[in-house]
């Protein structure tokens, strides 16, 4: 029986000591916005600029993944 709230969260993979949680969320928001803007520019404007913006937004996602693995 899991009566303790902390035990339930740990089994679900939600640790209380995730010190990068807010930073990871901000990086994910930047990635999503960059990807959407990049795709829109790629389709409706310059393919080169759209590709560059998508690649830059991917850097933010890679940083977020690294922080997730450090946790």
PDB file of N, CA and C in Angstrom:
ATOM      1  N   UNK A   1       0.831  -1.192   0.000  1.00  0.00           N
ATOM      2  CA  UNK A   1       0.000   0.000   0.000  1.00  0.00           C
ATOM      3  C   UNK A   1       0.875   1.255   0.000  1.00  0.00           C
ATOM      4  N   UNK A   2       0.521   2.150  -0.880  1.00  0.00           N
ATOM      5  CA  UNK A   2       1.259   3.402  -0.957  1.00  0.00           C
ATOM      6  C   UNK A   2       0.436   4.513  -0.307  1.00  0.00           C
ATOM      7  N   UNK A   3       0.727   4.748   0.945  1.00  0.00           N
ATOM      8  CA  UNK A   3       0.003   5.788   1.661  1.00  0.00           C
ATOM      9  C   UNK A   3       0.714   7.121   1.592  1.00  0.00           C
ATOM     10  N   UNK A   4       1.998   7.061   1.343  1.00  0.00           N
ATOM     11  CA  UNK A   4       2.798   8.269   1.335  1.00  0.00           C
ATOM     12  C   UNK A   4       2.765   8.896  -0.062  1.00  0.00           C
ATOM     13  N   UNK A   5       2.476  10.178  -0.108  1.00  0.00           N
ATOM     14  CA  UNK A   5       2.410  10.891  -1.392  1.00  0.00           C
ATOM     15  C   UNK A   5       3.759  10.882  -2.097  1.00  0.00           C
ATOM     16  N   UNK A   6       4.827  11.003  -1.349  1.00  0.00           N
ATOM     17  CA  UNK A   6       6.169  11.011  -1.946  1.00  0.00           C
ATOM     18  C   UNK A   6       6.487   9.661  -2.603  1.00  0.00           C
ATOM     19  N   UNK A   7       6.095   8.566  -1.969  1.00  0.00           N
ATOM     20  CA  UNK A   7       6.333   7.241  -2.544  1.00  0.00           C
ATOM     21  C   UNK A   7       5.597   7.074  -3.864  1.00  0.00           C
ATOM     22  N   UNK A   8       4.368   7.564  -3.936  1.00  0.00           N
ATOM     23  CA  UNK A   8       3.603   7.476  -5.181  1.00  0.00           C
ATOM     24  C   UNK A   8       4.257   8.297  -6.273  1.00  0.00           C
ATOM     25  N   UNK A   9       4.736   9.490  -5.942  1.00  0.00           N
ATOM     26  CA  UNK A   9       5.374  10.344  -6.943  1.00  0.00           C
ATOM     27  C   UNK A   9       6.676   9.731  -7.428  1.00  0.00           C
ATOM     28  N   UNK A  10       7.412   9.090  -6.528  1.00  0.00           N
ATOM     29  CA  UNK A  10       8.670   8.476  -6.930  1.00  0.00           C
ATOM     30  C   UNK A  10       8.426   7.302  -7.875  1.00  0.00           C
ATOM     31  N   UNK A  11       7.381   6.548  -7.633  1.00  0.00           N
ATOM     32  CA  UNK A  11       7.061   5.441  -8.524  1.00  0.00           C
ATOM     33  C   UNK A  11       6.616   5.932  -9.888  1.00  0.00           C
ATOM     34  N   UNK A  12       6.017   7.104  -9.944  1.00  0.00           N
ATOM     35  CA  UNK A  12       5.594   7.676 -11.213  1.00  0.00           C
ATOM     36  C   UNK A  12       6.738   8.395 -11.918  1.00  0.00           C
ATOM     37  N   UNK A  13       7.882   8.500 -11.280  1.00  0.00           N
ATOM     38  CA  UNK A  13       9.028   9.152 -11.885  1.00  0.00           C
ATOM     39  C   UNK A  13       9.060  10.648 -11.647  1.00  0.00           C
ATOM     40  N   UNK A  14       8.295  11.134 -10.697  1.00  0.00           N
ATOM     41  CA  UNK A  14       8.256  12.563 -10.404  1.00  0.00           C
ATOM     42  C   UNK A  14       8.970  12.820  -9.086  1.00  0.00           C
ATOM     43  N   UNK A  15      10.237  13.092  -9.146  1.00  0.00           N
ATOM     44  CA  UNK A  15      11.015  13.347  -7.939  1.00  0.00           C
ATOM     45  C   UNK A  15      10.834  14.778  -7.479  1.00  0.00           C
ATOM     46  N   UNK A  16      10.873  14.963  -6.161  1.00  0.00           N
ATOM     47  CA  UNK A  16      10.786  16.308  -5.605  1.00  0.00           C
ATOM     48  C   UNK A  16      12.071  17.087  -5.809  1.00  0.00           C
ATOM     49  N   UNK A  17      13.175  16.381  -6.062  1.00  0.00           N
ATOM     50  CA  UNK A  17      14.463  17.050  -6.166  1.00  0.00           C
ATOM     51  C   UNK A  17      14.874  17.318  -7.614  1.00  0.00           C
ATOM     52  N   UNK A  18      13.917  17.481  -8.501  1.00  0.00           N
ATOM     53  CA  UNK A  18      14.221  17.826  -9.886  1.00  0.00           C
ATOM     54  C   UNK A  18      14.499  19.323  -9.947  1.00  0.00           C
ATOM     55  N   UNK A  19      15.761  19.669  -9.778  1.00  0.00           N
ATOM     56  CA  UNK A  19      16.140  21.078  -9.661  1.00  0.00           C
ATOM     57  C   UNK A  19      16.116  21.819 -10.991  1.00  0.00           C
ATOM     58  N   UNK A  20      16.010  21.093 -12.089  1.00  0.00           N
ATOM     59  CA  UNK A  20      16.014  21.712 -13.410  1.00  0.00           C
ATOM     60  C   UNK A  20      14.615  21.804 -14.021  1.00  0.00           C
ATOM     61  N   UNK A  21      13.576  21.524 -13.250  1.00  0.00           N
ATOM     62  CA  UNK A  21      12.232  21.432 -13.807  1.00  0.00           C
ATOM     63  C   UNK A  21      11.798  22.729 -14.489  1.00  0.00           C
ATOM     64  N   UNK A  22      11.949  23.864 -13.835  1.00  0.00           N
ATOM     65  CA  UNK A  22      11.524  25.143 -14.411  1.00  0.00           C
ATOM     66  C   UNK A  22      12.374  25.517 -15.624  1.00  0.00           C
ATOM     67  N   UNK A  23      13.667  25.289 -15.529  1.00  0.00           N
ATOM     68  CA  UNK A  23      14.562  25.602 -16.645  1.00  0.00           C
ATOM     69  C   UNK A  23      14.208  24.731 -17.850  1.00  0.00           C
ATOM     70  N   UNK A  24      13.934  23.445 -17.603  1.00  0.00           N
ATOM     71  CA  UNK A  24      13.558  22.549 -18.694  1.00  0.00           C
ATOM     72  C   UNK A  24      12.258  22.975 -19.355  1.00  0.00           C
ATOM     73  N   UNK A  25      11.304  23.433 -18.566  1.00  0.00           N
ATOM     74  CA  UNK A  25      10.045  23.903 -19.140  1.00  0.00           C
ATOM     75  C   UNK A  25      10.258  25.136 -20.007  1.00  0.00           C
ATOM     76  N   UNK A  26      11.090  26.054 -19.555  1.00  0.00           N
ATOM     77  CA  UNK A  26      11.380  27.258 -20.342  1.00  0.00           C
ATOM     78  C   UNK A  26      12.087  26.885 -21.640  1.00  0.00           C
ATOM     79  N   UNK A  27      13.043  25.965 -21.562  1.00  0.00           N
ATOM     80  CA  UNK A  27      13.738  25.520 -22.769  1.00  0.00           C
ATOM     81  C   UNK A  27      12.794  24.828 -23.739  1.00  0.00           C
ATOM     82  N   UNK A  28      11.836  24.057 -23.214  1.00  0.00           N
ATOM     83  CA  UNK A  28      10.857  23.409 -24.083  1.00  0.00           C
ATOM     84  C   UNK A  28       9.952  24.421 -24.770  1.00  0.00           C
ATOM     85  N   UNK A  29       9.556  25.471 -24.051  1.00  0.00           N
ATOM     86  CA  UNK A  29       8.720  26.512 -24.651  1.00  0.00           C
ATOM     87  C   UNK A  29       9.485  27.221 -25.763  1.00  0.00           C
ATOM     88  N   UNK A  30      10.753  27.528 -25.518  1.00  0.00           N
ATOM     89  CA  UNK A  30      11.578  28.169 -26.548  1.00  0.00           C
ATOM     90  C   UNK A  30      11.708  27.262 -27.764  1.00  0.00           C
ATOM     91  N   UNK A  31      11.912  25.966 -27.521  1.00  0.00           N
ATOM     92  CA  UNK A  31      12.025  25.016 -28.625  1.00  0.00           C
ATOM     93  C   UNK A  31      10.749  24.961 -29.454  1.00  0.00           C
ATOM     94  N   UNK A  32       9.606  24.857 -28.794  1.00  0.00           N
ATOM     95  CA  UNK A  32       8.340  24.745 -29.511  1.00  0.00           C
ATOM     96  C   UNK A  32       8.067  26.003 -30.326  1.00  0.00           C
ATOM     97  N   UNK A  33       8.254  27.169 -29.713  1.00  0.00           N
ATOM     98  CA  UNK A  33       8.036  28.428 -30.440  1.00  0.00           C
ATOM     99  C   UNK A  33       8.994  28.548 -31.629  1.00  0.00           C
ATOM    100  N   UNK A  34      10.250  28.207 -31.403  1.00  0.00           N
ATOM    101  CA  UNK A  34      11.235  28.278 -32.485  1.00  0.00           C
ATOM    102  C   UNK A  34      10.915  27.324 -33.611  1.00  0.00           C
ATOM    103  N   UNK A  35      10.466  26.128 -33.269  1.00  0.00           N
ATOM    104  CA  UNK A  35      10.131  25.146 -34.304  1.00  0.00           C
ATOM    105  C   UNK A  35       8.935  25.610 -35.123  1.00  0.00           C
ATOM    106  N   UNK A  36       7.918  26.140 -34.456  1.00  0.00           N
ATOM    107  CA  UNK A  36       6.725  26.605 -35.181  1.00  0.00           C
ATOM    108  C   UNK A  36       7.072  27.790 -36.085  1.00  0.00           C
ATOM    109  N   UNK A  37       7.815  28.738 -35.542  1.00  0.00           N
ATOM    110  CA  UNK A  37       8.214  29.906 -36.343  1.00  0.00           C
ATOM    111  C   UNK A  37       9.104  29.469 -37.506  1.00  0.00           C
ATOM    112  N   UNK A  38      10.025  28.552 -37.235  1.00  0.00           N
ATOM    113  CA  UNK A  38      10.909  28.063 -38.287  1.00  0.00           C
ATOM    114  C   UNK A  38      10.163  27.360 -39.409  1.00  0.00           C
ATOM    115  N   UNK A  39       9.181  26.536 -39.041  1.00  0.00           N
ATOM    116  CA  UNK A  39       8.399  25.841 -40.069  1.00  0.00           C
ATOM    117  C   UNK A  39       7.579  26.839 -40.879  1.00  0.00           C
ATOM    118  N   UNK A  40       6.977  27.812 -40.206  1.00  0.00           N
ATOM    119  CA  UNK A  40       6.202  28.818 -40.930  1.00  0.00           C
ATOM    120  C   UNK A  40       7.080  29.611 -41.897  1.00  0.00           C
ATOM    121  N   UNK A  41       8.259  29.997 -41.441  1.00  0.00           N
ATOM    122  CA  UNK A  41       9.163  30.710 -42.336  1.00  0.00           C
ATOM    123  C   UNK A  41       9.638  29.820 -43.473  1.00  0.00           C
ATOM    124  N   UNK A  42       9.880  28.562 -43.170  1.00  0.00           N
ATOM    125  CA  UNK A  42      10.325  27.618 -44.202  1.00  0.00           C
ATOM    126  C   UNK A  42       9.278  27.466 -45.301  1.00  0.00           C
ATOM    127  N   UNK A  43       8.019  27.368 -44.893  1.00  0.00           N
ATOM    128  CA  UNK A  43       6.948  27.131 -45.856  1.00  0.00           C
ATOM    129  C   UNK A  43       6.577  28.402 -46.613  1.00  0.00           C
ATOM    130  N   UNK A  44       6.456  29.519 -45.889  1.00  0.00           N
ATOM    131  CA  UNK A  44       5.907  30.726 -46.499  1.00  0.00           C
ATOM    132  C   UNK A  44       6.939  31.757 -46.917  1.00  0.00           C
ATOM    133  N   UNK A  45       8.179  31.581 -46.532  1.00  0.00           N
ATOM    134  CA  UNK A  45       9.184  32.600 -46.846  1.00  0.00           C
ATOM    135  C   UNK A  45      10.468  31.915 -47.305  1.00  0.00           C
ATOM    136  N   UNK A  46      11.546  32.248 -46.661  1.00  0.00           N
ATOM    137  CA  UNK A  46      12.860  31.744 -47.047  1.00  0.00           C
ATOM    138  C   UNK A  46      13.130  30.379 -46.408  1.00  0.00           C
ATOM    139  N   UNK A  47      13.465  29.404 -47.233  1.00  0.00           N
ATOM    140  CA  UNK A  47      13.767  28.073 -46.709  1.00  0.00           C
ATOM    141  C   UNK A  47      15.059  28.080 -45.900  1.00  0.00           C
ATOM    142  N   UNK A  48      16.012  28.897 -46.301  1.00  0.00           N
ATOM    143  CA  UNK A  48      17.290  28.952 -45.587  1.00  0.00           C
ATOM    144  C   UNK A  48      17.103  29.498 -44.181  1.00  0.00           C
ATOM    145  N   UNK A  49      16.386  30.597 -44.050  1.00  0.00           N
ATOM    146  CA  UNK A  49      16.154  31.205 -42.733  1.00  0.00           C
ATOM    147  C   UNK A  49      15.326  30.264 -41.863  1.00  0.00           C
ATOM    148  N   UNK A  50      14.318  29.630 -42.448  1.00  0.00           N
ATOM    149  CA  UNK A  50      13.505  28.680 -41.690  1.00  0.00           C
ATOM    150  C   UNK A  50      14.326  27.519 -41.169  1.00  0.00           C
ATOM    151  N   UNK A  51      15.219  27.003 -41.990  1.00  0.00           N
ATOM    152  CA  UNK A  51      16.076  25.896 -41.578  1.00  0.00           C
ATOM    153  C   UNK A  51      17.009  26.315 -40.448  1.00  0.00           C
ATOM    154  N   UNK A  52      17.572  27.496 -40.542  1.00  0.00           N
ATOM    155  CA  UNK A  52      18.478  27.990 -39.492  1.00  0.00           C
ATOM    156  C   UNK A  52      17.738  28.142 -38.170  1.00  0.00           C
ATOM    157  N   UNK A  53      16.523  28.683 -38.207  1.00  0.00           N
ATOM    158  CA  UNK A  53      15.745  28.858 -36.978  1.00  0.00           C
ATOM    159  C   UNK A  53      15.382  27.503 -36.370  1.00  0.00           C
ATOM    160  N   UNK A  54      15.034  26.543 -37.203  1.00  0.00           N
ATOM    161  CA  UNK A  54      14.723  25.205 -36.696  1.00  0.00           C
ATOM    162  C   UNK A  54      15.961  24.575 -36.055  1.00  0.00           C
ATOM    163  N   UNK A  55      17.117  24.728 -36.676  1.00  0.00           N
ATOM    164  CA  UNK A  55      18.345  24.167 -36.099  1.00  0.00           C
ATOM    165  C   UNK A  55      18.703  24.838 -34.778  1.00  0.00           C
ATOM    166  N   UNK A  56      18.505  26.144 -34.683  1.00  0.00           N
ATOM    167  CA  UNK A  56      18.784  26.850 -33.430  1.00  0.00           C
ATOM    168  C   UNK A  56      17.823  26.381 -32.334  1.00  0.00           C
ATOM    169  N   UNK A  57      16.556  26.183 -32.687  1.00  0.00           N
ATOM    170  CA  UNK A  57      15.606  25.707 -31.680  1.00  0.00           C
ATOM    171  C   UNK A  57      15.935  24.282 -31.244  1.00  0.00           C
ATOM    172  N   UNK A  58      16.523  23.491 -32.134  1.00  0.00           N
ATOM    173  CA  UNK A  58      16.929  22.139 -31.758  1.00  0.00           C
ATOM    174  C   UNK A  58      18.056  22.155 -30.725  1.00  0.00           C
ATOM    175  N   UNK A  59      18.877  23.172 -30.750  1.00  0.00           N
ATOM    176  CA  UNK A  59      19.934  23.303 -29.737  1.00  0.00           C
ATOM    177  C   UNK A  59      19.312  23.430 -28.353  1.00  0.00           C
ATOM    178  N   UNK A  60      18.216  24.192 -28.245  1.00  0.00           N
ATOM    179  CA  UNK A  60      17.536  24.334 -26.956  1.00  0.00           C
ATOM    180  C   UNK A  60      16.966  22.991 -26.498  1.00  0.00           C
ATOM    181  N   UNK A  61      16.462  22.204 -27.414  1.00  0.00           N
ATOM    182  CA  UNK A  61      15.932  20.889 -27.059  1.00  0.00           C
ATOM    183  C   UNK A  61      17.048  19.948 -26.614  1.00  0.00           C
ATOM    184  N   UNK A  62      18.188  20.018 -27.247  1.00  0.00           N
ATOM    185  CA  UNK A  62      19.327  19.186 -26.849  1.00  0.00           C
ATOM    186  C   UNK A  62      19.790  19.559 -25.446  1.00  0.00           C
ATOM    187  N   UNK A  63      19.827  20.855 -25.153  1.00  0.00           N
ATOM    188  CA  UNK A  63      20.199  21.307 -23.803  1.00  0.00           C
ATOM    189  C   UNK A  63      19.202  20.779 -22.778  1.00  0.00           C
ATOM    190  N   UNK A  64      17.912  20.821 -23.117  1.00  0.00           N
ATOM    191  CA  UNK A  64      16.885  20.316 -22.216  1.00  0.00           C
ATOM    192  C   UNK A  64      17.073  18.820 -21.961  1.00  0.00           C
ATOM    193  N   UNK A  65      17.398  18.078 -22.993  1.00  0.00           N
ATOM    194  CA  UNK A  65      17.628  16.629 -22.840  1.00  0.00           C
ATOM    195  C   UNK A  65      18.846  16.351 -21.959  1.00  0.00           C
ATOM    196  N   UNK A  66      19.887  17.138 -22.120  1.00  0.00           N
ATOM    197  CA  UNK A  66      21.077  16.977 -21.283  1.00  0.00           C
ATOM    198  C   UNK A  66      20.728  17.222 -19.816  1.00  0.00           C
ATOM    199  N   UNK A  67      19.938  18.265 -19.547  1.00  0.00           N
ATOM    200  CA  UNK A  67      19.523  18.531 -18.163  1.00  0.00           C
ATOM    201  C   UNK A  67      18.660  17.406 -17.613  1.00  0.00           C
ATOM    202  N   UNK A  68      17.855  16.803 -18.447  1.00  0.00           N
ATOM    203  CA  UNK A  68      17.019  15.673 -18.009  1.00  0.00           C
ATOM    204  C   UNK A  68      17.899  14.496 -17.624  1.00  0.00           C
ATOM    205  N   UNK A  69      18.963  14.245 -18.394  1.00  0.00           N
ATOM    206  CA  UNK A  69      19.852  13.119 -18.080  1.00  0.00           C
ATOM    207  C   UNK A  69      20.711  13.394 -16.847  1.00  0.00           C
ATOM    208  N   UNK A  70      21.062  14.653 -16.615  1.00  0.00           N
ATOM    209  CA  UNK A  70      21.847  15.009 -15.429  1.00  0.00           C
ATOM    210  C   UNK A  70      21.042  14.775 -14.162  1.00  0.00           C
ATOM    211  N   UNK A  71      19.762  15.009 -14.237  1.00  0.00           N
ATOM    212  CA  UNK A  71      18.884  14.883 -13.076  1.00  0.00           C
ATOM    213  C   UNK A  71      19.104  13.550 -12.429  1.00  0.00           C
TER     214      UNK A  71
END
